[in-house]
Short mmCIF file of C-alpha atoms in Angstrom, two decimals:
data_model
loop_
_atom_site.label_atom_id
_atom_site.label_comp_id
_atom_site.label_asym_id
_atom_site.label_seq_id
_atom_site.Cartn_x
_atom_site.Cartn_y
_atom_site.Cartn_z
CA UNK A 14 3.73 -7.02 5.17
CA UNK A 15 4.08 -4.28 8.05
CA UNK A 16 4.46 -5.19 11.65
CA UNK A 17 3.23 -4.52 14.70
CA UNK A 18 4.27 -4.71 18.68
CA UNK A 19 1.78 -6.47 21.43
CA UNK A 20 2.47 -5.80 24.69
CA UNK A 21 5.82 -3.97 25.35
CA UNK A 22 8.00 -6.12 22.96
CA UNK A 23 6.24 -8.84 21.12
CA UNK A 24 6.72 -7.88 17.47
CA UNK A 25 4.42 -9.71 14.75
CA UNK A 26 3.03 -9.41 11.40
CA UNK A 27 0.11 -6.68 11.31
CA UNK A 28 -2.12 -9.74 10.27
CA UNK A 29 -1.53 -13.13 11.65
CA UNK A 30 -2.57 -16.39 10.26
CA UNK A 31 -5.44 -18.50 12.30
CA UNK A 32 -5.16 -21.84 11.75
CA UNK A 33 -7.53 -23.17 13.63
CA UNK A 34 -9.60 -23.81 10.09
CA UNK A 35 -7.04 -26.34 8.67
CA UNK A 36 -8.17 -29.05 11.12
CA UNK A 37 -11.25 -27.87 13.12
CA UNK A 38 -14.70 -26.57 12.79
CA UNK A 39 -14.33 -25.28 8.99
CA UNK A 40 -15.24 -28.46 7.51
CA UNK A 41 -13.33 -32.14 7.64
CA UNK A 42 -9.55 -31.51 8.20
CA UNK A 43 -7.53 -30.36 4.94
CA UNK A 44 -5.06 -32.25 3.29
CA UNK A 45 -1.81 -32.08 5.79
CA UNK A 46 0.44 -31.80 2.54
CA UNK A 47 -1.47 -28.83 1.32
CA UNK A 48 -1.62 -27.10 4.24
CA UNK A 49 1.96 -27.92 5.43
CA UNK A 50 2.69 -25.65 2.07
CA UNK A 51 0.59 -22.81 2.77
CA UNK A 52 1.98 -22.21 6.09
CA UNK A 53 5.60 -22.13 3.74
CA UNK A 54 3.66 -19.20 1.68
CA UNK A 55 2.48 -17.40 4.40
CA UNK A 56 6.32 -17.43 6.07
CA UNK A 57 7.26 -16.21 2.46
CA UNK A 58 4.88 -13.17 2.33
CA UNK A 59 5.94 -12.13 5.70
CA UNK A 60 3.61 -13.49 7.83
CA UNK A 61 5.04 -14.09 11.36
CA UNK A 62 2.16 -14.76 13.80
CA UNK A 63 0.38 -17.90 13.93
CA UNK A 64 -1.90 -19.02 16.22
CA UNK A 65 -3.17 -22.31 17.26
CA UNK A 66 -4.36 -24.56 20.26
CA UNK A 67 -4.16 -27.53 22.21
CA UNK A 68 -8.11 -28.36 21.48
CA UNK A 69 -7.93 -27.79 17.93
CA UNK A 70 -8.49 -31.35 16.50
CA UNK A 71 -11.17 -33.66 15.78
CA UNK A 72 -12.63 -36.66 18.14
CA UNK A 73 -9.96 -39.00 16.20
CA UNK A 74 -7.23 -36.43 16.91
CA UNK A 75 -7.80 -33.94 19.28
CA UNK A 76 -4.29 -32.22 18.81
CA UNK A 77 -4.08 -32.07 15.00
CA UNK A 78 -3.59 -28.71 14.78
CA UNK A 79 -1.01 -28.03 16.91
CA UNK A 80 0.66 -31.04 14.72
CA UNK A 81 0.29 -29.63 12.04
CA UNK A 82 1.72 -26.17 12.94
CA UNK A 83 4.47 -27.77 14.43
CA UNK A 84 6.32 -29.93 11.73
CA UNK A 85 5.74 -27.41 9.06
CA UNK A 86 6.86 -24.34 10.91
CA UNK A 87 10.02 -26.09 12.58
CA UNK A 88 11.97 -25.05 9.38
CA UNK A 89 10.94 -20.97 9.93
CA UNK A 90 10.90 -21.53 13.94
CA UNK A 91 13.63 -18.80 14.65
CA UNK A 92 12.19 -16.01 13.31
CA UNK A 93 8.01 -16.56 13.45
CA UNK A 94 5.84 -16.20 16.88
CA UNK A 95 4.09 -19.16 17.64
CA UNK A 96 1.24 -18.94 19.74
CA UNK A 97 -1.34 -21.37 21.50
CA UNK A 98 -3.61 -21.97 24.36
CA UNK A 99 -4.14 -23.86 27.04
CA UNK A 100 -7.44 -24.06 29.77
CA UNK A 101 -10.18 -25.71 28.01
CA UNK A 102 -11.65 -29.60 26.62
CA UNK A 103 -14.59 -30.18 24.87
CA UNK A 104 -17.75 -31.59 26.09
CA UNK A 105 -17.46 -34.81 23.47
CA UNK A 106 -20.93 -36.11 24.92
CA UNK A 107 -22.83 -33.25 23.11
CA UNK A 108 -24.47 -34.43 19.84
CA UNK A 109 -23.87 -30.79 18.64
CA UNK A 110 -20.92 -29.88 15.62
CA UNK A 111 -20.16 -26.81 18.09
CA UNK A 112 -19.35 -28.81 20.89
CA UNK A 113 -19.61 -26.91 24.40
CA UNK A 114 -16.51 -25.47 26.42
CA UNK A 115 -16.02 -26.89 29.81
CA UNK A 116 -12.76 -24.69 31.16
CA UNK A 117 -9.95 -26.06 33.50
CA UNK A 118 -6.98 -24.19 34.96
CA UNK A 119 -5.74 -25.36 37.68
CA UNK A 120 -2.30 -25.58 37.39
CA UNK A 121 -1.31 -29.05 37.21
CA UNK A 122 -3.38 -29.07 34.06
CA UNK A 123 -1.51 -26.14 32.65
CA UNK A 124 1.87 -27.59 33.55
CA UNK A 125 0.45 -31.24 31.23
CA UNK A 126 -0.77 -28.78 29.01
CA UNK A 127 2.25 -26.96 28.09
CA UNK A 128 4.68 -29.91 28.03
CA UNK A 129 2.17 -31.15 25.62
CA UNK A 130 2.04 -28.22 23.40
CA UNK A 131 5.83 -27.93 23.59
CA UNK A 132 5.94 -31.62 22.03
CA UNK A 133 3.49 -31.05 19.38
CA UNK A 134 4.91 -28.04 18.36
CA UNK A 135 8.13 -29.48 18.12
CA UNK A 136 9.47 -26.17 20.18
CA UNK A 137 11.53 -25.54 23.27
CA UNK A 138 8.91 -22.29 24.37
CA UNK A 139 6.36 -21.07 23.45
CA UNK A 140 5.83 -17.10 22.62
CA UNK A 141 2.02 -16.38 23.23
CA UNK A 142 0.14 -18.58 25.81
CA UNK A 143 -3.30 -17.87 26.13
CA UNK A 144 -5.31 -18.52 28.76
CA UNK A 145 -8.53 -20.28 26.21
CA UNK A 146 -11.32 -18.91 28.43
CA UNK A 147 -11.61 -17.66 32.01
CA UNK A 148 -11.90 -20.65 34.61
CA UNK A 149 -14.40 -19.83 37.16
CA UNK A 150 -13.09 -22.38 39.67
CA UNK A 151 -9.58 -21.46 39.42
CA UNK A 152 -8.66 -17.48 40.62
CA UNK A 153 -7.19 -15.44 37.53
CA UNK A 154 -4.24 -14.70 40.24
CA UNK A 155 -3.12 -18.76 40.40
CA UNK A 156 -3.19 -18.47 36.89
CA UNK A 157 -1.03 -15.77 36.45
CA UNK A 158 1.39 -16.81 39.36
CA UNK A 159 1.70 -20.40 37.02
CA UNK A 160 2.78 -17.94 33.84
CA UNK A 161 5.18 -16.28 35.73
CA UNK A 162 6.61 -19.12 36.35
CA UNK A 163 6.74 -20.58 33.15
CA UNK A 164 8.21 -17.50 31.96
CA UNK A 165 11.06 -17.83 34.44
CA UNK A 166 11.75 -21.34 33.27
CA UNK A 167 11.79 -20.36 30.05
CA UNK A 168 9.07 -22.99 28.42
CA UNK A 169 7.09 -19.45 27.29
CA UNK A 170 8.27 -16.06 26.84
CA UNK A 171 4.65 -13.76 26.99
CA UNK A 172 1.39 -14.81 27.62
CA UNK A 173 -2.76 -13.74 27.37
CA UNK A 174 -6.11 -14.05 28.08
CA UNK A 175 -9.01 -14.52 25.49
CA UNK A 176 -12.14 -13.49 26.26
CA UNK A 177 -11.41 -11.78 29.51
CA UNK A 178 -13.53 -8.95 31.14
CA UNK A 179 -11.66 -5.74 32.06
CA UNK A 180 -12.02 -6.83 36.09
CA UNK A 181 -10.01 -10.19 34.98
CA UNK A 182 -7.31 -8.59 32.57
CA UNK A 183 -6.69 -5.97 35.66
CA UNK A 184 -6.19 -9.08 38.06
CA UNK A 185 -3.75 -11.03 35.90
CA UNK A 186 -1.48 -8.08 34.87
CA UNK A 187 -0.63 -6.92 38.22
CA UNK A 188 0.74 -10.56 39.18
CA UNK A 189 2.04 -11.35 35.79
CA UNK A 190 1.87 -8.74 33.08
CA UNK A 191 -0.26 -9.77 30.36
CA UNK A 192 1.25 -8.96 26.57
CA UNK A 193 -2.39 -9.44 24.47
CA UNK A 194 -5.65 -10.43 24.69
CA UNK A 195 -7.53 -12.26 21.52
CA UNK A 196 -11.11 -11.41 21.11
CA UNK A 197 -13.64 -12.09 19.13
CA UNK A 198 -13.98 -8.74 17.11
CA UNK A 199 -15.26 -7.40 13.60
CA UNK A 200 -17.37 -5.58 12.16
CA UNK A 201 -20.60 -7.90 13.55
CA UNK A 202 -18.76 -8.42 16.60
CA UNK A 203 -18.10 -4.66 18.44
CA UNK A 204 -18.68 -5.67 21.73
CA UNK A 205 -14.98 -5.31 23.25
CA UNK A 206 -14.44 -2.07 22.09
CA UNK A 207 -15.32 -1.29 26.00
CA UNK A 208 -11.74 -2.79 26.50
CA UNK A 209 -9.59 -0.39 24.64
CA UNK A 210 -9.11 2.05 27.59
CA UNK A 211 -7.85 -0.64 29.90
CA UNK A 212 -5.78 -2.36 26.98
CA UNK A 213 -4.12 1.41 26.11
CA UNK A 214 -3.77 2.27 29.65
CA UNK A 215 -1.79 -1.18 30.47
CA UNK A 216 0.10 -1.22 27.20
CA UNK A 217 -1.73 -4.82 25.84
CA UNK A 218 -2.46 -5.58 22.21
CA UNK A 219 -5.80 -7.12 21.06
CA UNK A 220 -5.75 -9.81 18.67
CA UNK A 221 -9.04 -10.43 16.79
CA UNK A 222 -9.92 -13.80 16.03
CA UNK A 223 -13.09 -13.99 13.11
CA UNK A 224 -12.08 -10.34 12.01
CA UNK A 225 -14.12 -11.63 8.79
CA UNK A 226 -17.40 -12.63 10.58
CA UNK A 227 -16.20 -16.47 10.13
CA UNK A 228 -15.63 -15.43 6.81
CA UNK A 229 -19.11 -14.01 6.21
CA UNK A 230 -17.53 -10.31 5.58
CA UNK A 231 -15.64 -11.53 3.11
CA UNK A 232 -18.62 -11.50 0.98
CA UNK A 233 -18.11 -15.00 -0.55
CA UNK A 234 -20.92 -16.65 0.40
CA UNK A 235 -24.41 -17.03 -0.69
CA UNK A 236 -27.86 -18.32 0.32
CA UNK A 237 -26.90 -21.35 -1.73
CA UNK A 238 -24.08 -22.22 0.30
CA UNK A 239 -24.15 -25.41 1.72
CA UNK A 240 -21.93 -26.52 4.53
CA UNK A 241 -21.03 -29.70 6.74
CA UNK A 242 -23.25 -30.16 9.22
CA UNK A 243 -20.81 -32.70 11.04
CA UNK A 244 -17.25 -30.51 11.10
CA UNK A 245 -18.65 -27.07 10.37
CA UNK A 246 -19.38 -24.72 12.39
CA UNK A 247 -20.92 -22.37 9.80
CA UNK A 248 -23.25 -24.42 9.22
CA UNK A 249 -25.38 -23.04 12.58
CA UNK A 250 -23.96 -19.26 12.61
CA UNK A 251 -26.95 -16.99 12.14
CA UNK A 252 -25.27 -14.76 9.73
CA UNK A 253 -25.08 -17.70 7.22
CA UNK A 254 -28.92 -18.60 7.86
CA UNK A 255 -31.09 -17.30 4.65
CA UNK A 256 -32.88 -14.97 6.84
CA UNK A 257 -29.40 -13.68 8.25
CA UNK A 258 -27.76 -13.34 4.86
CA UNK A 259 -30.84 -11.23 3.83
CA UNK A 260 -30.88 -9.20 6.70
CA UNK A 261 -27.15 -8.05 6.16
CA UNK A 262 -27.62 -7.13 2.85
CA UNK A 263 -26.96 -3.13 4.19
CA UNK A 264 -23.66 -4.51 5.61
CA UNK A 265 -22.79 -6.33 2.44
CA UNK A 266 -23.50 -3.21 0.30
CA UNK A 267 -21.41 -0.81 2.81
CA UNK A 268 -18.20 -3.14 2.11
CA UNK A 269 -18.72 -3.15 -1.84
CA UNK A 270 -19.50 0.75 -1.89
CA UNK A 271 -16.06 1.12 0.01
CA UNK A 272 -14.65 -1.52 -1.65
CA UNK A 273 -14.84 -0.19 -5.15
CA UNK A 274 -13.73 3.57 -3.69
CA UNK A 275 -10.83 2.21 -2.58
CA UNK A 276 -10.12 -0.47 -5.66
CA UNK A 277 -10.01 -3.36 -3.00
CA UNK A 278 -12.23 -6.09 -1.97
CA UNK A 279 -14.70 -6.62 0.72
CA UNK A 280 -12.41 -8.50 3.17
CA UNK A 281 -9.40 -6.29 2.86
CA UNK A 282 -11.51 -3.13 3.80
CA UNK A 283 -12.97 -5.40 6.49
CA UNK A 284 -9.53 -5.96 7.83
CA UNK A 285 -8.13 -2.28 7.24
CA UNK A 286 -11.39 -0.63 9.48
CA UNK A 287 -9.39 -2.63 12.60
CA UNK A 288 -6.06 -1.95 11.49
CA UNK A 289 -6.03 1.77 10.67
CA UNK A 290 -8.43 1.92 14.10
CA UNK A 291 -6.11 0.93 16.78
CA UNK A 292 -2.48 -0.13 16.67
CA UNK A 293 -2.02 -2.39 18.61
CA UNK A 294 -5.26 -4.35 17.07
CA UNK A 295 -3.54 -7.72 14.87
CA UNK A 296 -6.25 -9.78 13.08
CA UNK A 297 -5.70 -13.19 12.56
CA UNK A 298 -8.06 -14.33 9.81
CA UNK A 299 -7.71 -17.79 8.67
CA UNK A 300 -8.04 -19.57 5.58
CA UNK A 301 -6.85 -22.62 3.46
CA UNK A 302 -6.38 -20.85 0.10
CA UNK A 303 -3.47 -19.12 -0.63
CA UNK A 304 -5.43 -16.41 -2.83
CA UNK A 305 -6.99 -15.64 0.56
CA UNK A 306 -3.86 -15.65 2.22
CA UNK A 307 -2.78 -12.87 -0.16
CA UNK A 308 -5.66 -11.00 0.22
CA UNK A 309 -5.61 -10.89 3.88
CA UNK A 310 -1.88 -9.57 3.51
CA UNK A 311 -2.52 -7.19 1.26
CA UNK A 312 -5.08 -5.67 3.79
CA UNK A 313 -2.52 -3.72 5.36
CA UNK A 314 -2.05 -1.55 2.16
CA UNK A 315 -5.25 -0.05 2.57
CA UNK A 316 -5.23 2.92 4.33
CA UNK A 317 -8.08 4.30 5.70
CA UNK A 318 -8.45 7.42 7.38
CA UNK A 319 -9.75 8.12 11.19
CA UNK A 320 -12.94 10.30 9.15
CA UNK A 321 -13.53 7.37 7.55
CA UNK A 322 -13.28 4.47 10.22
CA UNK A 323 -15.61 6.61 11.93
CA UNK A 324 -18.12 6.85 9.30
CA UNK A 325 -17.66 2.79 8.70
CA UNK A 326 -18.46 2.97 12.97
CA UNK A 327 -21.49 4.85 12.35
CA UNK A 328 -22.91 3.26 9.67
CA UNK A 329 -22.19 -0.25 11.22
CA UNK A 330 -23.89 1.51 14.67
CA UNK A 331 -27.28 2.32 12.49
CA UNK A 332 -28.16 -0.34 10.37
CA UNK A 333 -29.78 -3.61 10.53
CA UNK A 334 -27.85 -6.62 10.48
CA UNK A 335 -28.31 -10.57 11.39
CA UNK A 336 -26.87 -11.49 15.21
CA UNK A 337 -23.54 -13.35 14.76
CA UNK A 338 -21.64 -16.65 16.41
CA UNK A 339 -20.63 -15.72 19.46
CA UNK A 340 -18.88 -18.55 20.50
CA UNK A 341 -19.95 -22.36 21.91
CA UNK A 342 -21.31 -22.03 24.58
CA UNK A 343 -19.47 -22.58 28.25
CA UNK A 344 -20.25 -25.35 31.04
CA UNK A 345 -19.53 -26.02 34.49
CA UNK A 346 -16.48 -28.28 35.15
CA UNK A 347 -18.08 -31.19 37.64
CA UNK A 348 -14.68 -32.64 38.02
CA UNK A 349 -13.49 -30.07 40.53
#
């Protein structure tokens, strides 16, 4: 494994481990003891980043992740970064398995929320607090002005915003300077490269969650694929629709071509196009296999160059490919 610093001084694994996956929207929940093991692996092949959140559960347990992360981490606590996030619920009334967002910041709800997390986790701080999405009721500068506190008291040592607009991350990081941001980003999802000026210019990584598409880049999956239509998320995402799957074809073919040049697989070159772009750039792809797990790793062995990143950028720029998830979608908060 190779490292990598967000922010001025946060130092993680080049490729962190999501594990969001383990207990929400990938399916039913995986077996704790199984899982509880592969975090163990992933601590053993140098992984140090892991990522989680307060919201990442199921109806019966809302928190299960966090859980999860917590009691089979404690052992490795001192030297891995643990991050999570605070700011949103879900809209439980909604029949849909991608439940809308409904965001809430204020900061008595961030104080609950990270005495909570601190609990679950089974930690005395946390190291990466993320702000889940931007509140539009609360000003980005309260926000901030609560993390700085926190900070000072110790309960977190850096925090971030995910899925921030440039005006936002400017805002936070002169009240409270903001170490990373986590962003949807991969090869379907390009959209906040318009962020890497501001994010070089103010010294803050950019942690990209689905790196893989939601695992569609990792060319694994089929038009025969079936998934749950209660716990799964995949099993709306246009690029895992029959007509999607058909339409990326081109895409598909680009990561085997490169693929076999380089004697890798699909995922890892997926994974090495953001690496060997930007530095400061830390995927966190997640996955309950451990064969995965190792593949992911072993993404930061390939080595592309900038000739060819930029060729990957043009390529990806021309051709035809299905629209991807971009997320559940966002409501208004009509408790405020």
């Amino acid at each position: 494994m190779q490292y990598r610093t967000l922010g001025n001084d946060l130092t993680v694994s080049a490729v962190g481990l999501g594990c969001m996956g383990m207990s929400h929207a990938y399916g039913a929940p995986a077996d704790k003891k199984e899982m509880t093991e592969l975090l163990a692996q992933a601590v053993d092949m140098g992984y140090t980043f892991f990522d989680t959140a307060e919201v990442y559960g199921t109806a019966e347990n809302p928190h299960a992740n966090e859980e999860l992360v917590g009691r089979a981490l404690k052992p490795y606590r001192k030297k891995i970064v643990l991050a999570t996030k605070f700011g949103i619920r879900f809209d439980m009334s909604s029949p849909q398995v991608n439940k809308p967002l409904i965001p809430d910041s204020r900061p008595e709800i961030i104080r609950a929320s990270v005495e909570s997390s601190l609990k679950r986790l089974g930690s005395d701080h946390i190291d990466l607090y993320y702000q889940h999405r931007t509140d539009p009721n609360v000003p980005i500068e309260e926000v901030a002005g609560v993390m700085a506190d926190l900070i000072k008291e110790g309960k977190i040592t850096h925090w971030g915003l995910s899925e921030a607009t440039e005006e936002t991350i400017r805002r936070a990081h002169t009240v409270c300077p903001v170490t990373a941001i986590q962003n949807r980003y991969s090869m379907m999802a390009r959209w906040h490269e318009a962020l890497f000026p501001v994010l070089e210019e103010l010294q803050i990584g950019y942690v990209a969650f689905s790196p893989l598409a939601n695992g569609f880049l990792s060319a694994k999956y089929g038009k025969d694929t079936v998934f749950d239509g209660l716990y799964d998320y995949r099993s709306m995402m246009p690029q895992f629709s029959e007509e999607g799957i058909e339409k990326n074809r081109a895409l598909l073919d680009l990561l085997y071509k490169m693929a076999a040049e380089k004697q890798t697989t699909p995922a890892q070159i997926s994974l090495a196009w953001m690496l060997c772009k930007k530095p400061y750039i830390v995927p966190i792809p997640g996955t309950r296999k451990v064969e995965r797990l190792i593949e992911n790793a072993r993404a930061v062995e390939v080595q592309l160059t900038a000739e060819e990143v930029e060729s990957l950028d043009q390529a990806l720029d021309e051709m035809e490919m299905s629209e991807v998830f971009g997320g559940s979608k966002v409501i208004k908060n009509n408790e405020k």
